[in-house]
JSON list of C-alpha atoms and ligand atoms in Angstrom, two decimals:
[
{"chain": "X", "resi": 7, "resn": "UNK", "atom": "CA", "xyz": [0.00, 0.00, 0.00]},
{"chain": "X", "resi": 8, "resn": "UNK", "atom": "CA", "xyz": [1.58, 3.49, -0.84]},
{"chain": "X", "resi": 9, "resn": "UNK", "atom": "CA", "xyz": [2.01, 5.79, 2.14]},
{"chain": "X", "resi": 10, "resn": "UNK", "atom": "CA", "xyz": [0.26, 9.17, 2.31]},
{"chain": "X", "resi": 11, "resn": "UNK", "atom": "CA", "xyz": [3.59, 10.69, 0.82]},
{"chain": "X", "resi": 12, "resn": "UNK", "atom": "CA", "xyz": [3.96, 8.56, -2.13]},
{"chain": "X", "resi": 13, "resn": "UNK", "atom": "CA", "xyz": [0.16, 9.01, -3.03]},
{"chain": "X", "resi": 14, "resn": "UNK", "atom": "CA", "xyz": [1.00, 12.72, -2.83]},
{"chain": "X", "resi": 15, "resn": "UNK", "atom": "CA", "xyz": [3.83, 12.46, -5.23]},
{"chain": "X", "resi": 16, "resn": "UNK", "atom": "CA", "xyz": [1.85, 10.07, -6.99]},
{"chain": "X", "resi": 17, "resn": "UNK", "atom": "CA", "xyz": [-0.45, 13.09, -7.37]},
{"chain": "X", "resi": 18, "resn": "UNK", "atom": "CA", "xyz": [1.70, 16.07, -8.16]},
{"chain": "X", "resi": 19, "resn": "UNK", "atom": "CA", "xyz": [1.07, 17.99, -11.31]},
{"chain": "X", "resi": 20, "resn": "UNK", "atom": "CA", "xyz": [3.26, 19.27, -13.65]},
{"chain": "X", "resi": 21, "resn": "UNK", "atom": "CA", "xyz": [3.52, 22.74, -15.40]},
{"chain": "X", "resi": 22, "resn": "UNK", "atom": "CA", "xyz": [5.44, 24.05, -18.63]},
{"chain": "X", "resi": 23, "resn": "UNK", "atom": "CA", "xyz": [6.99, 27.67, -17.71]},
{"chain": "X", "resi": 24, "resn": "UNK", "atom": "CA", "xyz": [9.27, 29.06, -19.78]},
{"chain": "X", "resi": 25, "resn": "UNK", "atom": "CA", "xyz": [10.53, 32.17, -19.79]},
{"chain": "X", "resi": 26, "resn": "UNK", "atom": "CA", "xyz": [11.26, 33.95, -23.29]},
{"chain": "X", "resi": 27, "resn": "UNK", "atom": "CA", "xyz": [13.27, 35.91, -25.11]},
{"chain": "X", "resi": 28, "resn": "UNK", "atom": "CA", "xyz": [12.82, 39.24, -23.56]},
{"chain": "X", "resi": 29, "resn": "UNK", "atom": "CA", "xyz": [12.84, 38.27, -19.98]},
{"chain": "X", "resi": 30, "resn": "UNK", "atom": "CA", "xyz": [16.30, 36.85, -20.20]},
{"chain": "X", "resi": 31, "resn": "UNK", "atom": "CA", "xyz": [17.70, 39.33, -21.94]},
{"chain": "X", "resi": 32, "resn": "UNK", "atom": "CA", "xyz": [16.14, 42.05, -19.18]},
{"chain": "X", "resi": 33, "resn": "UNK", "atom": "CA", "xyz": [17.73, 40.22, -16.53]},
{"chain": "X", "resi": 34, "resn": "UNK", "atom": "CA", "xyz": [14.33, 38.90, -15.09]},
{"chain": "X", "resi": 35, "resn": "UNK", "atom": "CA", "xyz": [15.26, 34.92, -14.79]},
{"chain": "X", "resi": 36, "resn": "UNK", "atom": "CA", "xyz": [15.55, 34.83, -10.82]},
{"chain": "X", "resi": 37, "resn": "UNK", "atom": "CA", "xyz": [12.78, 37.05, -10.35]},
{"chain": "X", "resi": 38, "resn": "UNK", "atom": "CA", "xyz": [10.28, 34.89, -12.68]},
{"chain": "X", "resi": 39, "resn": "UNK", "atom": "CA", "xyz": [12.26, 31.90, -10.77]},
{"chain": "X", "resi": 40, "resn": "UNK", "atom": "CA", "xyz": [11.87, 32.92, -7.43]},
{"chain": "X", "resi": 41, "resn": "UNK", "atom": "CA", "xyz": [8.17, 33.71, -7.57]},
{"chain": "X", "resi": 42, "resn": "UNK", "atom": "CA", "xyz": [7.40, 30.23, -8.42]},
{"chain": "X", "resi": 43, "resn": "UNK", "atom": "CA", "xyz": [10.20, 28.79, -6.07]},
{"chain": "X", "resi": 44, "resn": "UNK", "atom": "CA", "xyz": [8.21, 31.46, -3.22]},
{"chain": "X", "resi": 45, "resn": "UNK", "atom": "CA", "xyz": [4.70, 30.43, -3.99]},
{"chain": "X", "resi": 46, "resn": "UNK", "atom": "CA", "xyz": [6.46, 26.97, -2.79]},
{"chain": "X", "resi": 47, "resn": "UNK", "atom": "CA", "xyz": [6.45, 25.45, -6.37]},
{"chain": "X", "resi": 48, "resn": "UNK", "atom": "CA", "xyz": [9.20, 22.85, -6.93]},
{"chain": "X", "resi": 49, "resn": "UNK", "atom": "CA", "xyz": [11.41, 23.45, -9.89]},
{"chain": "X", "resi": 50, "resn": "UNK", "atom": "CA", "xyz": [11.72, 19.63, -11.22]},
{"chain": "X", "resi": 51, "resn": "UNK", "atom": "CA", "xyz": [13.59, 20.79, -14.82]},
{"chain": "X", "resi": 52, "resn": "UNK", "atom": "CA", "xyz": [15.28, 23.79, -16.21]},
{"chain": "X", "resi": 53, "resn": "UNK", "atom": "CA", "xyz": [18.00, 24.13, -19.31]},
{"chain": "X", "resi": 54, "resn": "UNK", "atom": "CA", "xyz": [18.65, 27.33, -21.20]},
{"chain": "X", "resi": 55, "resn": "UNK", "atom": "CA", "xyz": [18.15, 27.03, -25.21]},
{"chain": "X", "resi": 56, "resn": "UNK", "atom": "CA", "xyz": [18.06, 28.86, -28.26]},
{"chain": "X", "resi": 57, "resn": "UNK", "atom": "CA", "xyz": [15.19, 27.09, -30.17]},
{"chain": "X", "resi": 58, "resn": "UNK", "atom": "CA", "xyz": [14.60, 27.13, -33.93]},
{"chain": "X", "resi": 59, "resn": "UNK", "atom": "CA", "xyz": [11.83, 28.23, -35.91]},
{"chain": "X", "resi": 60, "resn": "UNK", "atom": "CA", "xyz": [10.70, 24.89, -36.84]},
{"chain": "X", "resi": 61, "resn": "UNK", "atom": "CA", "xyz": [10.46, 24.10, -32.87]},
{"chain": "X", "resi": 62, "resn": "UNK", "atom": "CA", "xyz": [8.92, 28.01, -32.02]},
{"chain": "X", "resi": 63, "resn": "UNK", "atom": "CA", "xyz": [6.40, 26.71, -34.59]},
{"chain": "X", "resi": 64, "resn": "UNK", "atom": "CA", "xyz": [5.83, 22.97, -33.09]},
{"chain": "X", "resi": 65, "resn": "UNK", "atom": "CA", "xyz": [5.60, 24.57, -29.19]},
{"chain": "X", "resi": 66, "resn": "UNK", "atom": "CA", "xyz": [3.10, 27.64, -30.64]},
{"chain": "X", "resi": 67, "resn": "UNK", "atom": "CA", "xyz": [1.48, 25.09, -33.25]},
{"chain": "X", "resi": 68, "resn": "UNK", "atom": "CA", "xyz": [-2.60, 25.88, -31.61]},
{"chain": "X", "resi": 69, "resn": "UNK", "atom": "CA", "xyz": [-2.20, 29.46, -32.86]},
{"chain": "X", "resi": 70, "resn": "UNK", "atom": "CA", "xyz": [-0.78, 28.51, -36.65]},
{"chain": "X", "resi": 71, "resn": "UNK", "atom": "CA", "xyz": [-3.78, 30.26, -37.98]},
{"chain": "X", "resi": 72, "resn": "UNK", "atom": "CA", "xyz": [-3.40, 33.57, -35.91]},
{"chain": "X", "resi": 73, "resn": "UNK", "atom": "CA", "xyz": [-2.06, 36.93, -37.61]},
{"chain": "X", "resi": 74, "resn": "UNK", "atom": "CA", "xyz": [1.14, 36.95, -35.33]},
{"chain": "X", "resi": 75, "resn": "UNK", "atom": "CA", "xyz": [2.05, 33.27, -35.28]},
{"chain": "X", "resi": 76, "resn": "UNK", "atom": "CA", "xyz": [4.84, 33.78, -37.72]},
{"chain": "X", "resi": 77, "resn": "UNK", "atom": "CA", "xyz": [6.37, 37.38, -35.42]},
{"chain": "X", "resi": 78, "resn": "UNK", "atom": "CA", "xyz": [5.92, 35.37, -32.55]},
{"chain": "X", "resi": 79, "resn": "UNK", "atom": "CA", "xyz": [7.93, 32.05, -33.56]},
{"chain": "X", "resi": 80, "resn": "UNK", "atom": "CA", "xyz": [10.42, 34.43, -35.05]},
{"chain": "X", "resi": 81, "resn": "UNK", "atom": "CA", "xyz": [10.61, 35.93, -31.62]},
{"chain": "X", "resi": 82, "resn": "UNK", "atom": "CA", "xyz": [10.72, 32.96, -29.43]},
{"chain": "X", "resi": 83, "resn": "UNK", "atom": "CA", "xyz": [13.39, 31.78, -31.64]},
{"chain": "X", "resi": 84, "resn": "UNK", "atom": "CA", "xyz": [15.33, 34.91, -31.42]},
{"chain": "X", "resi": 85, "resn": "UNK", "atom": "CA", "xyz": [17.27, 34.45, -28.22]},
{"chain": "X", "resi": 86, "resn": "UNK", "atom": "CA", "xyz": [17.69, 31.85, -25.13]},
{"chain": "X", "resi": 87, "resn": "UNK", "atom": "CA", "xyz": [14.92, 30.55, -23.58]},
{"chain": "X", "resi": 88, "resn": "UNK", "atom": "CA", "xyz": [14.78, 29.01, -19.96]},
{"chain": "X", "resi": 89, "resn": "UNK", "atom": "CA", "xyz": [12.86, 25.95, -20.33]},
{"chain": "X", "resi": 90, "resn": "UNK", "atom": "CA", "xyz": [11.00, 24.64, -16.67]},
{"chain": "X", "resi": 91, "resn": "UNK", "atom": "CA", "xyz": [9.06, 22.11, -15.35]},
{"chain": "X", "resi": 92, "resn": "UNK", "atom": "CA", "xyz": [7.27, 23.23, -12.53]},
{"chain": "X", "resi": 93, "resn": "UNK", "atom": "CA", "xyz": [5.38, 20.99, -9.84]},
{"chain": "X", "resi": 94, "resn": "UNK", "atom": "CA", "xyz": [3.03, 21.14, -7.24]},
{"chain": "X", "resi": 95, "resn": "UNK", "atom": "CA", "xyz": [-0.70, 21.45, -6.68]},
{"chain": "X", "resi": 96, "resn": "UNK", "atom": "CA", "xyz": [-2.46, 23.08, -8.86]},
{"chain": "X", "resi": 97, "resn": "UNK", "atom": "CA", "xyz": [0.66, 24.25, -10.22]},
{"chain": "X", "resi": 98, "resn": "UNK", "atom": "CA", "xyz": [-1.15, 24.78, -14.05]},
{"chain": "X", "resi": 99, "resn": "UNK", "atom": "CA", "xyz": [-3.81, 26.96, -13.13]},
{"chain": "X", "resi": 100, "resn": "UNK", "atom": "CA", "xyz": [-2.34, 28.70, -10.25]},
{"chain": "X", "resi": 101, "resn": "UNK", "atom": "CA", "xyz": [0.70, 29.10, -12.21]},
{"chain": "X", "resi": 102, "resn": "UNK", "atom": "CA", "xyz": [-1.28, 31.28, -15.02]},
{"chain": "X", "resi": 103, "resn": "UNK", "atom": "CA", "xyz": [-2.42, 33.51, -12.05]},
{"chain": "X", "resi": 104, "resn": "UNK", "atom": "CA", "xyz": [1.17, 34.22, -10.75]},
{"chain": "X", "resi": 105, "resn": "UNK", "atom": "CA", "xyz": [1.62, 34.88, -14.66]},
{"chain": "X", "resi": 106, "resn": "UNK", "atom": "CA", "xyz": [-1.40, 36.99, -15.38]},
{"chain": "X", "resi": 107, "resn": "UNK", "atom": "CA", "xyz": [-3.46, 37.80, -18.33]},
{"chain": "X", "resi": 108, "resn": "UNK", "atom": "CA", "xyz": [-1.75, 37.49, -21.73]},
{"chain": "X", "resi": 109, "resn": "UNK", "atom": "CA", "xyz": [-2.15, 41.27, -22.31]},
{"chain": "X", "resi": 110, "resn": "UNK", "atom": "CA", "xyz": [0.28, 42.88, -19.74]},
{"chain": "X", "resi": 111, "resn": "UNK", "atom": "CA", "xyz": [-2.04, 45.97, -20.11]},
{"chain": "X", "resi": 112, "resn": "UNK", "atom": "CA", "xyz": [-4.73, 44.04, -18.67]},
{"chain": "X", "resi": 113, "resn": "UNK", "atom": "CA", "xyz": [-2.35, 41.85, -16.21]},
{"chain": "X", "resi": 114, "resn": "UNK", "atom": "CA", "xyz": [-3.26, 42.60, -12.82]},
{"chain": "X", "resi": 115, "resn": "UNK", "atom": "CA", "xyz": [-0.53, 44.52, -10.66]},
{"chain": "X", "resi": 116, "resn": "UNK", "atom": "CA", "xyz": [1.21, 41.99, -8.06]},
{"chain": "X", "resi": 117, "resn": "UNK", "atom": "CA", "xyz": [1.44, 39.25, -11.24]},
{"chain": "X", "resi": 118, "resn": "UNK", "atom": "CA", "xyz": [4.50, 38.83, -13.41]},
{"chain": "X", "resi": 119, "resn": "UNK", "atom": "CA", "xyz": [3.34, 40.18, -16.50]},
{"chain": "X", "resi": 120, "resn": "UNK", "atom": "CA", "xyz": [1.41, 42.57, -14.71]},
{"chain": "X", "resi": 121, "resn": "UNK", "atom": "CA", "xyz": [4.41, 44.05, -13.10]},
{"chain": "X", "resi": 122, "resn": "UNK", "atom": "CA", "xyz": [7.23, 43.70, -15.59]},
{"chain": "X", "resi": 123, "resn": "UNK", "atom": "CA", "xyz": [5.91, 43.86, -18.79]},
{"chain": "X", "resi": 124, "resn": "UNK", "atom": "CA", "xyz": [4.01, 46.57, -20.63]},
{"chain": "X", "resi": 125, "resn": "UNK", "atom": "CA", "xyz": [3.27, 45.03, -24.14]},
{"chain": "X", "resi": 126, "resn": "UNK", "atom": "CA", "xyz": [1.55, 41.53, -25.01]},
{"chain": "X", "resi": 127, "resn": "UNK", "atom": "CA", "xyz": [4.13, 40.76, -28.00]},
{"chain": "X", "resi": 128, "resn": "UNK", "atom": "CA", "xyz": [6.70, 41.18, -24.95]},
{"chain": "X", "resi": 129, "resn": "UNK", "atom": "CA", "xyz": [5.05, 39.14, -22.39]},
{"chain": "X", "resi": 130, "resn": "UNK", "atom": "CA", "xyz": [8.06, 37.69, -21.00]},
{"chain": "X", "resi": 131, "resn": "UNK", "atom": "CA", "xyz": [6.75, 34.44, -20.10]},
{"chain": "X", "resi": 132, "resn": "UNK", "atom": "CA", "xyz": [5.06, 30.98, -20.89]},
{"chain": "X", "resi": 133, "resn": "UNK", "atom": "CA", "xyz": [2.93, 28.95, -19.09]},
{"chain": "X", "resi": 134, "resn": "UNK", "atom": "CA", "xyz": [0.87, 25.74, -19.86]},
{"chain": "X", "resi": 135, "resn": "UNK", "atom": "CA", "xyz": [-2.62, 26.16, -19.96]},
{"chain": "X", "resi": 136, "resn": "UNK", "atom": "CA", "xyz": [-4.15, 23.08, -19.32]},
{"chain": "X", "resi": 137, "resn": "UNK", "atom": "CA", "xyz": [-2.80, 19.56, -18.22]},
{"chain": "X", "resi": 138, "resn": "UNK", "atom": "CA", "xyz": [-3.19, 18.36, -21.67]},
{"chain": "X", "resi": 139, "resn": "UNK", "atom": "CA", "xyz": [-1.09, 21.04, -23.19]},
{"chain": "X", "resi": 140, "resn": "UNK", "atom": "CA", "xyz": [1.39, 20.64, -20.15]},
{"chain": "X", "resi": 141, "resn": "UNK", "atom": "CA", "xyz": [1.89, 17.60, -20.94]},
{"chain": "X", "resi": 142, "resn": "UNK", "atom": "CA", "xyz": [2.39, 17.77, -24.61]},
{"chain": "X", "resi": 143, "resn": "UNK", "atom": "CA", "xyz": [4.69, 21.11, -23.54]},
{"chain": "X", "resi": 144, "resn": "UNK", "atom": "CA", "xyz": [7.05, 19.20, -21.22]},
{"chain": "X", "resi": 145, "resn": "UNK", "atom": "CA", "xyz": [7.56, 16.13, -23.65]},
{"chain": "X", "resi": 146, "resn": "UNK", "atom": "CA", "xyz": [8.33, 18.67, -26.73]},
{"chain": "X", "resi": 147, "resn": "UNK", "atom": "CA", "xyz": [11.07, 20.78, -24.17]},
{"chain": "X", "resi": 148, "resn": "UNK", "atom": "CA", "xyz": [12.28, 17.98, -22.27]},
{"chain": "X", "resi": 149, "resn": "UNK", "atom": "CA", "xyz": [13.70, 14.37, -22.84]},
{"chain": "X", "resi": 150, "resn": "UNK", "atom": "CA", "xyz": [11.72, 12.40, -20.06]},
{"chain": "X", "resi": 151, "resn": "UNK", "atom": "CA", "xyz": [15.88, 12.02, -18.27]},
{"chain": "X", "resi": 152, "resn": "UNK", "atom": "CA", "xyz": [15.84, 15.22, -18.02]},
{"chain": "X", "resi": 153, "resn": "UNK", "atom": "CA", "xyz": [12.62, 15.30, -15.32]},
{"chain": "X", "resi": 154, "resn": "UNK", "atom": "CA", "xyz": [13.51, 14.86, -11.82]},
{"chain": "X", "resi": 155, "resn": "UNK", "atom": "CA", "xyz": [12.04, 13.18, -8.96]},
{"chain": "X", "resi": 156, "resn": "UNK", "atom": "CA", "xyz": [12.75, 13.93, -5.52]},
{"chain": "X", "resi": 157, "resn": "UNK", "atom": "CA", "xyz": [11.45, 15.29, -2.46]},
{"chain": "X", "resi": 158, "resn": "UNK", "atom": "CA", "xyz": [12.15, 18.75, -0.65]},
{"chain": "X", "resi": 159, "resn": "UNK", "atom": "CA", "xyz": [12.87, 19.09, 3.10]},
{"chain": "X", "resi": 160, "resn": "UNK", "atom": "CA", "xyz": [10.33, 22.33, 2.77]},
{"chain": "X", "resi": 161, "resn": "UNK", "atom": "CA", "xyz": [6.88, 19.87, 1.42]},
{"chain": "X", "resi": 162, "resn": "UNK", "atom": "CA", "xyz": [5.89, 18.62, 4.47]},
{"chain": "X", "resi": 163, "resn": "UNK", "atom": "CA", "xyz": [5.75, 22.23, 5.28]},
{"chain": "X", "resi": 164, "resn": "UNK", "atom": "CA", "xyz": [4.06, 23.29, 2.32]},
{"chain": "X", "resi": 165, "resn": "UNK", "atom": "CA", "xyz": [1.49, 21.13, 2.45]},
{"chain": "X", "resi": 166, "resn": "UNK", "atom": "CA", "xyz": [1.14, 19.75, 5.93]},
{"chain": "X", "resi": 167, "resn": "UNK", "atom": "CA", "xyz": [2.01, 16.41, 5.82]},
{"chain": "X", "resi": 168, "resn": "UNK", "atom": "CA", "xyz": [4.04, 14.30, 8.04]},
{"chain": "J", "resi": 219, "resn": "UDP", "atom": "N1", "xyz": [0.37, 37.04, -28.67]},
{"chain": "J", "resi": 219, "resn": "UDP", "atom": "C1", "xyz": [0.59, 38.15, -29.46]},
{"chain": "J", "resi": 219, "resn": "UDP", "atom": "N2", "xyz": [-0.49, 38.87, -29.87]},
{"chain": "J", "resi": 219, "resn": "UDP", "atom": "C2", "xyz": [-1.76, 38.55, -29.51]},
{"chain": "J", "resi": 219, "resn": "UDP", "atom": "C3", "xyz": [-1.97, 37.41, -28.70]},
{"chain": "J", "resi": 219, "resn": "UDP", "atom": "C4", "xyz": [-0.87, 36.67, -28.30]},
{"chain": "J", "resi": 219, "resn": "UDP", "atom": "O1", "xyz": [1.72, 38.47, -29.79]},
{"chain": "J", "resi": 219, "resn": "UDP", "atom": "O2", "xyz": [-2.70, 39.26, -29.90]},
{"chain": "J", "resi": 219, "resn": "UDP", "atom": "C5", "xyz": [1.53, 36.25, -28.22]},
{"chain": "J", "resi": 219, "resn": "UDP", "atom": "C6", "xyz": [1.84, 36.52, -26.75]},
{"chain": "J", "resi": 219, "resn": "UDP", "atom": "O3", "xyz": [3.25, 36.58, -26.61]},
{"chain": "J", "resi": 219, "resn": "UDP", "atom": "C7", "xyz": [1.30, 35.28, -26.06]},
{"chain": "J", "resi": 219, "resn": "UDP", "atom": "C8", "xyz": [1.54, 34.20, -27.14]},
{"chain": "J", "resi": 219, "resn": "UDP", "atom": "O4", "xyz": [1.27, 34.87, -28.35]},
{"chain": "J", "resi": 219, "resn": "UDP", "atom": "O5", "xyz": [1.96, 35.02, -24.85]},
{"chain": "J", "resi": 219, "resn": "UDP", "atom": "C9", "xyz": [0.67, 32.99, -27.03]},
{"chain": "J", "resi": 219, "resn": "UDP", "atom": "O6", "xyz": [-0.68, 33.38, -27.02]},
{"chain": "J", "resi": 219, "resn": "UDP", "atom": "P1", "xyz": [-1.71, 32.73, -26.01]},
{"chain": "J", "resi": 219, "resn": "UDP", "atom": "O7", "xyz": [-3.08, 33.19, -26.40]},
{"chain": "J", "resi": 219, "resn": "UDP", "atom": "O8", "xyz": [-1.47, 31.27, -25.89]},
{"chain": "J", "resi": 219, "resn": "UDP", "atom": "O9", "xyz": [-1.34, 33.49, -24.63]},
{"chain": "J", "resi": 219, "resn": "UDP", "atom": "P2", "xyz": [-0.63, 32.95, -23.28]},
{"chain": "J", "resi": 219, "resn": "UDP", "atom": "O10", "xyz": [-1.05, 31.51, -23.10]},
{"chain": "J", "resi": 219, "resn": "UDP", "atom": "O11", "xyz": [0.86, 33.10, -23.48]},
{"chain": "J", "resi": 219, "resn": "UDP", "atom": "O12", "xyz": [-1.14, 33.86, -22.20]},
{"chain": "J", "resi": 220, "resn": "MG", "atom": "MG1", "xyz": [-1.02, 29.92, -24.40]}
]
């Protein structure tokens, strides 16, 4: 029978965060970082990579029929990108909030796009949207070696058990 703590791993959820362009090149990486690593979010996968069009066009591949698909793959594959995997509860949804609305004009203040970015073609940051797409997100980014398992001295903590 798995233990209480196993079931909770068992359980965890995983999120697709990356941030682009634009927020590396700001100087914005442990600031996007440590609001997730705050929240109490456990950073599971990260690399740094340039990606090419072809894969800006695979990761954006929903919005192939949208006016600014082409600007934006160009974009996303102008410059490093730091590529995350994210887990905890309710790390998807809850992770959108702590990113805000895609429009940083209508981002609320307090959320990262709401505070550190002014312009939705410079929104500094990716996040899954829904476990389906967070899953299809962290197998395009990440060879499944690259996704680590272990548990933090701080989760018994962050979620009360013990
Ligand atoms: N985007 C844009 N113009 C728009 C809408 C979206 O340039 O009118 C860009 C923006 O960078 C956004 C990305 O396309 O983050 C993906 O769009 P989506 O609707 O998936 O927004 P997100 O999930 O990033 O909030
Ligand atoms: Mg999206």
């Amino acid at each position: 029978m798995l233990q209480e703590k196993e079931v909770h791993a068992a359980e965890m959820e995983r999120s697709f965060i990356a941030i682009k362009p634009d927020g590396v090149q700001r100087g914005l990486i442990a600031e996007i970082i440590s609001r997730f690593e705050r929240k109490g979010f456990k950073l599971v996968a990260i690399k740094i990579v340039i990606p090419t069009k072809d894969f800006a066009q695979k990761h954006y591949h929903d919005l192939k029929e949208r006016p600014f698909f082409n600007g934006l793959c160009d974009f996303l594959s102008s410059g490093p990108v730091v590529a995350m995997v994210w887990e905890g509860e309710g790390v998807i949804k809850y992770g959108r909030k702590l990113i805000g609305a895609t429009d940083p004009q209508k981002s609320e203040p307090g959320t990262i796009r709401g505070d550190l970015a002014v312009v939705v073609g410079r929104n500094i940051i990716h996040g899954s949207d829904g476990p389906e797409t967070a899953k299809d997100e962290i197998n395009l980014w990440f060879k499944p070696e690259e996704l680590t398992n272990y548990s933090s001295n701080a989760e018994k903590w962050i979620y009360g058990l013990n």
